[in-house]
Short mmCIF file of C-alpha atoms in Angstrom, two decimals:
data_model
loop_
_atom_site.label_atom_id
_atom_site.label_comp_id
_atom_site.label_asym_id
_atom_site.label_seq_id
_atom_site.Cartn_x
_atom_site.Cartn_y
_atom_site.Cartn_z
CA UNK N 8 160.20 89.31 102.81
CA UNK N 9 163.69 88.33 101.72
CA UNK N 10 162.81 87.37 98.17
CA UNK N 11 161.97 89.49 95.15
CA UNK N 12 158.38 89.35 93.94
CA UNK N 13 157.71 89.87 90.22
CA UNK N 14 154.27 91.12 89.14
CA UNK N 15 153.87 90.67 85.41
CA UNK N 16 156.42 89.05 83.11
CA UNK N 17 160.12 89.84 83.37
CA UNK N 18 161.96 89.13 80.13
CA UNK N 19 165.13 87.03 80.14
CA UNK N 20 167.59 85.71 77.58
CA UNK N 21 165.64 82.46 77.64
CA UNK N 22 162.40 84.31 76.80
CA UNK N 23 164.14 86.02 73.89
CA UNK N 24 165.43 82.68 72.56
CA UNK N 25 161.99 81.10 72.88
CA UNK N 26 160.37 84.02 71.03
CA UNK N 27 163.04 83.85 68.32
CA UNK N 28 162.30 80.17 67.74
CA UNK N 29 158.54 80.69 67.94
CA UNK N 30 158.54 83.48 65.34
CA UNK N 31 161.27 82.17 63.05
CA UNK N 32 158.57 81.15 60.55
CA UNK N 33 157.59 84.81 60.12
CA UNK N 34 161.22 85.75 59.68
CA UNK N 35 161.61 83.15 56.96
CA UNK N 36 158.51 84.45 55.21
CA UNK N 37 159.95 87.98 55.30
CA UNK N 38 163.39 86.87 54.12
CA UNK N 39 162.41 84.35 51.46
CA UNK N 40 159.55 86.53 50.27
CA UNK N 41 161.76 89.59 49.89
CA UNK N 42 164.53 87.67 48.15
CA UNK N 43 162.08 85.91 45.84
CA UNK N 44 160.30 89.12 44.86
CA UNK N 45 163.59 90.87 44.09
CA UNK N 46 164.74 87.94 41.97
CA UNK N 47 161.48 87.93 40.04
CA UNK N 48 160.89 91.69 39.70
CA UNK N 49 164.38 93.18 39.43
CA UNK N 50 167.50 92.57 37.32
CA UNK N 51 169.63 92.22 40.46
CA UNK N 52 172.14 89.38 40.72
CA UNK N 53 170.73 86.31 42.48
CA UNK N 54 173.45 86.48 45.16
CA UNK N 55 172.48 90.07 45.94
CA UNK N 56 168.82 89.10 46.22
CA UNK N 57 169.72 86.30 48.64
CA UNK N 58 171.82 88.70 50.71
CA UNK N 59 168.96 91.21 50.88
CA UNK N 60 166.62 88.37 51.81
CA UNK N 61 168.89 87.43 54.74
CA UNK N 62 168.85 91.04 55.89
CA UNK N 63 165.04 91.06 55.61
CA UNK N 64 164.92 87.94 57.78
CA UNK N 65 166.87 89.59 60.61
CA UNK N 66 164.95 92.85 60.28
CA UNK N 67 161.70 90.92 60.64
CA UNK N 68 162.99 89.11 63.73
CA UNK N 69 164.22 92.39 65.23
CA UNK N 70 160.67 93.69 64.95
CA UNK N 71 158.62 90.74 66.19
CA UNK N 72 160.88 89.38 68.96
CA UNK N 73 161.01 92.56 71.12
CA UNK N 74 157.27 93.13 70.70
CA UNK N 75 156.56 89.56 71.79
CA UNK N 76 159.06 89.44 74.66
CA UNK N 77 159.33 92.81 76.41
CA UNK N 78 156.49 93.96 78.64
CA UNK N 79 155.96 96.15 81.69
CA UNK N 80 156.33 94.60 85.13
CA UNK N 81 156.74 95.32 88.83
CA UNK N 82 159.63 94.06 90.93
CA UNK N 83 159.21 94.26 94.70
CA UNK N 84 162.04 93.72 97.17
CA UNK N 85 162.16 94.41 100.95
CA UNK N 86 162.87 98.11 100.37
CA UNK N 87 161.57 99.24 96.98
CA UNK N 88 158.88 98.75 94.39
CA UNK N 89 160.60 99.00 91.00
CA UNK N 90 158.48 99.71 87.94
CA UNK N 91 159.83 98.75 84.54
CA UNK N 92 157.79 100.26 81.71
CA UNK N 93 158.60 100.36 78.00
CA UNK N 94 156.95 103.02 75.88
CA UNK N 95 157.22 102.20 72.22
CA UNK N 96 159.10 99.73 70.06
CA UNK N 97 162.54 101.31 70.32
CA UNK N 98 162.59 101.02 74.12
CA UNK N 99 161.60 97.36 73.75
CA UNK N 100 164.38 96.83 71.19
CA UNK N 101 166.93 98.49 73.46
CA UNK N 102 165.86 96.31 76.40
CA UNK N 103 166.15 93.21 74.20
CA UNK N 104 169.70 94.15 73.24
CA UNK N 105 170.60 94.90 76.88
CA UNK N 106 169.35 91.47 77.94
CA UNK N 107 171.28 89.71 75.19
CA UNK N 108 174.58 91.41 76.06
CA UNK N 109 173.97 91.09 79.80
CA UNK N 110 173.79 94.82 80.52
CA UNK N 111 171.97 95.79 83.72
CA UNK N 112 168.75 97.73 83.26
CA UNK N 113 167.20 100.15 85.72
CA UNK N 114 163.55 100.83 86.60
CA UNK N 115 161.81 103.88 85.22
CA UNK N 116 160.13 104.41 88.59
CA UNK N 117 161.23 103.39 92.06
CA UNK N 118 159.11 103.76 95.19
CA UNK N 119 160.37 103.24 98.71
CA UNK N 120 157.89 101.12 100.65
CA UNK N 121 158.25 103.45 103.62
CA UNK N 122 157.01 106.36 101.49
CA UNK N 123 153.67 104.74 100.62
CA UNK N 124 150.60 106.01 102.49
CA UNK N 125 148.10 103.70 100.78
CA UNK N 126 147.35 102.07 97.44
CA UNK N 127 144.11 102.43 95.52
CA UNK N 128 143.07 99.49 93.37
CA UNK N 129 141.20 100.58 90.25
CA UNK N 130 140.93 99.96 86.50
CA UNK N 131 141.02 101.85 83.23
CA UNK N 132 139.31 101.16 79.87
CA UNK N 133 141.56 100.43 76.89
CA UNK N 134 140.97 99.98 73.16
CA UNK N 135 141.75 96.56 71.75
CA UNK N 136 141.86 95.00 68.29
CA UNK N 137 138.74 95.01 66.11
CA UNK N 138 137.33 98.02 68.00
CA UNK N 139 136.82 95.93 71.12
CA UNK N 140 136.91 97.48 74.57
CA UNK N 141 139.04 96.01 77.32
CA UNK N 142 140.26 96.97 80.77
CA UNK N 143 143.59 97.12 82.55
CA UNK N 144 144.24 97.11 86.26
CA UNK N 145 145.53 100.39 87.67
CA UNK N 146 147.30 100.86 90.99
CA UNK N 147 147.42 104.40 92.40
CA UNK N 148 150.25 104.79 94.88
CA UNK N 149 149.42 107.59 97.32
CA UNK N 150 152.64 108.74 98.95
CA UNK N 151 153.25 110.47 102.25
CA UNK N 152 154.29 113.66 100.43
CA UNK N 153 150.78 113.85 98.89
CA UNK N 154 151.94 112.84 95.40
CA UNK N 155 150.22 110.07 93.45
CA UNK N 156 151.98 107.61 91.15
CA UNK N 157 149.80 105.56 88.75
CA UNK N 158 151.13 102.15 87.81
CA UNK N 159 149.76 99.58 85.38
CA UNK N 160 151.36 96.28 86.45
CA UNK N 161 151.50 94.63 83.03
CA UNK N 162 150.18 94.81 79.50
CA UNK N 163 150.12 91.01 79.42
CA UNK N 164 147.83 88.68 81.41
CA UNK N 165 148.97 88.28 85.02
CA UNK N 166 148.62 85.14 87.07
CA UNK N 167 145.72 85.85 89.41
CA UNK N 168 147.56 84.97 92.61
CA UNK N 169 150.25 87.54 91.85
CA UNK N 170 147.93 90.43 92.74
CA UNK N 171 147.00 88.86 96.04
CA UNK N 172 150.67 88.20 96.85
CA UNK N 173 151.36 91.88 96.27
CA UNK N 174 148.43 93.05 98.40
CA UNK N 175 149.31 90.71 101.28
CA UNK N 176 152.92 91.81 101.14
CA UNK N 177 151.94 95.48 101.32
CA UNK N 178 149.43 94.92 104.10
CA UNK N 179 152.15 93.15 106.08
CA UNK N 180 154.08 96.41 105.72
CA UNK N 181 151.03 98.23 107.21
CA UNK N 182 150.12 99.76 103.81
CA UNK N 183 146.31 99.87 103.34
CA UNK N 184 144.72 98.70 100.07
CA UNK N 185 141.75 100.85 99.03
CA UNK N 186 139.39 98.77 96.90
CA UNK N 187 136.27 100.89 96.35
CA UNK N 188 135.24 98.84 93.29
CA UNK N 189 135.63 95.52 95.15
CA UNK N 190 138.00 94.19 92.52
CA UNK N 191 140.27 92.23 94.80
CA UNK N 192 138.10 89.13 95.19
CA UNK N 193 137.58 88.90 91.44
CA UNK N 194 141.31 89.16 90.83
CA UNK N 195 141.60 85.85 92.67
CA UNK N 196 139.48 84.13 90.02
CA UNK N 197 140.32 84.50 86.31
CA UNK N 198 140.72 87.26 83.67
CA UNK N 199 137.28 86.62 82.17
CA UNK N 200 135.54 86.96 85.54
CA UNK N 201 137.21 90.29 86.29
CA UNK N 202 136.36 91.59 82.80
CA UNK N 203 132.72 90.59 83.14
CA UNK N 204 132.55 92.19 86.57
CA UNK N 205 134.04 95.48 85.35
CA UNK N 206 131.61 95.55 82.42
CA UNK N 207 128.74 95.28 84.92
CA UNK N 208 130.25 98.15 86.91
CA UNK N 209 130.46 100.26 83.77
CA UNK N 210 126.79 99.67 82.95
CA UNK N 211 125.73 100.96 86.38
CA UNK N 212 127.50 104.31 85.90
#
């Protein structure tokens, strides 16, 4: 493998621009709403209210754009598996700024392919909006030194073929994939199929 394989969604300047345009309506609501309320409810000068409204617009965009753009992902090259994970809003904001200014970012975890003994494919329940229960795919990297590194490829939906590309790549490196729940075939279908299958597994426990 001479190319780099991305599992998940790697943010770029283009993604940031697209998100900015997509959510500009919310920014305008925040800015115009704040300026209008201050004009109506306070004795502040109109120019000051407009200035505060402009600030509110950019603050709103600084909140929604990183949350919509930055997500965890895996990057696999011929030597390493690099895991980029962002815990919390401020890490997402920092990554957004780094991308805009062109600063290089580094993975939070890096695993040498030669150090991997095997990989266990599993899943983990998560809480979703409106008290709904969902599931995320979990990869357990068992290393030759007996340590285990859990990785969750992405918090966003992943194209189904991406998983299979990863598994085939690793198997070509003589790294076994342990799939005790038989998830692999369902990962070739669609997100709804894998969710329904996992729900059936949960009911049999």
